[in-house]
């Protein structure tokens, strides 16, 4: 399946690709089923982050089919399996700075997580309502080596 534009700055492949060779093709094929969510993830979240920093978020993992998600140890109900979540970093910007800035911005998200695992660190962000319930939107916390370190929730819009 050919690549196509999801938004001004993001292509379908960027959100559907995986480094795991066993899922390289199947993950892209399955991602197409969730392209409406991926469009919204780009328009409502990733393009907004791009605008805030005038810098492109580098997607490390967005859509994951259920089997890939299992291999990667993701939560079974992860929004990644519905094309509703992306993990990213920004070159030359610390994840702490991104986490705090997005948490204090007016960006409407589902979950904002600063994930740290060993020497790796990235930002997980997902779509909020209607993809999650209103009460389960705007959750933000830190996960360090599997343990939740801090939890905060903003007032729901
Ligand atoms: Zn994630």
PDB file of N, CA and C and ligand atoms in Angstrom, residues 61-62 64 78 80 85-87 113 115 122-125, ligand 1:
ATOM      1  N   UNK A  61       6.849   5.486  17.544  1.00  0.00           N
ATOM      2  CA  UNK A  61       5.862   4.415  17.413  1.00  0.00           C
ATOM      3  C   UNK A  61       4.472   5.018  17.529  1.00  0.00           C
ATOM      4  N   UNK A  62       3.640   4.755  16.520  1.00  0.00           N
ATOM      5  CA  UNK A  62       2.253   5.237  16.624  1.00  0.00           C
ATOM      6  C   UNK A  62       1.333   4.017  16.528  1.00  0.00           C
ATOM      7  N   UNK A  64       0.060   0.374  16.278  1.00  0.00           N
ATOM      8  CA  UNK A  64       0.582  -0.981  16.474  1.00  0.00           C
ATOM      9  C   UNK A  64      -0.585  -1.943  16.406  1.00  0.00           C
ATOM     10  N   UNK A  78      -4.249  -0.537  25.001  1.00  0.00           N
ATOM     11  CA  UNK A  78      -3.491   0.636  24.565  1.00  0.00           C
ATOM     12  C   UNK A  78      -4.167   1.340  23.388  1.00  0.00           C
ATOM     13  N   UNK A  80      -2.636   2.782  21.174  1.00  0.00           N
ATOM     14  CA  UNK A  80      -1.800   2.541  19.993  1.00  0.00           C
ATOM     15  C   UNK A  80      -2.477   1.562  19.027  1.00  0.00           C
ATOM     16  N   UNK A  85      -2.791   6.878  19.433  1.00  0.00           N
ATOM     17  CA  UNK A  85      -1.676   7.318  20.283  1.00  0.00           C
ATOM     18  C   UNK A  85      -0.375   7.310  19.507  1.00  0.00           C
ATOM     19  N   UNK A  86       0.516   8.199  19.877  1.00  0.00           N
ATOM     20  CA  UNK A  86       1.850   8.256  19.265  1.00  0.00           C
ATOM     21  C   UNK A  86       2.899   8.471  20.342  1.00  0.00           C
ATOM     22  N   UNK A  87       4.050   7.848  20.138  1.00  0.00           N
ATOM     23  CA  UNK A  87       5.228   8.115  20.961  1.00  0.00           C
ATOM     24  C   UNK A  87       6.158   8.966  20.109  1.00  0.00           C
ATOM     25  N   UNK A 113       2.015  11.030  28.665  1.00  0.00           N
ATOM     26  CA  UNK A 113       2.887  10.252  29.555  1.00  0.00           C
ATOM     27  C   UNK A 113       4.352  10.476  29.171  1.00  0.00           C
ATOM     28  N   UNK A 115       7.472   8.696  29.358  1.00  0.00           N
ATOM     29  CA  UNK A 115       7.890   7.323  29.624  1.00  0.00           C
ATOM     30  C   UNK A 115       9.403   7.217  29.651  1.00  0.00           C
ATOM     31  N   UNK A 122      10.727   8.854  26.126  1.00  0.00           N
ATOM     32  CA  UNK A 122       9.914   9.413  25.047  1.00  0.00           C
ATOM     33  C   UNK A 122       8.620   9.949  25.629  1.00  0.00           C
ATOM     34  N   UNK A 123       7.873  10.662  24.796  1.00  0.00           N
ATOM     35  CA  UNK A 123       6.569  11.194  25.187  1.00  0.00           C
ATOM     36  C   UNK A 123       5.477  10.384  24.491  1.00  0.00           C
ATOM     37  N   UNK A 124       4.521   9.899  25.278  1.00  0.00           N
ATOM     38  CA  UNK A 124       3.342   9.211  24.734  1.00  0.00           C
ATOM     39  C   UNK A 124       2.185  10.200  24.823  1.00  0.00           C
ATOM     40  N   UNK A 125       1.475  10.343  23.722  1.00  0.00           N
ATOM     41  CA  UNK A 125       0.304  11.221  23.757  1.00  0.00           C
ATOM     42  C   UNK A 125      -0.819  10.583  22.967  1.00  0.00           C
TER      43      UNK A 125
HETATM   44 ZN1  LIG B   1       2.980   5.011  23.729  1.00  0.00          ZN
END
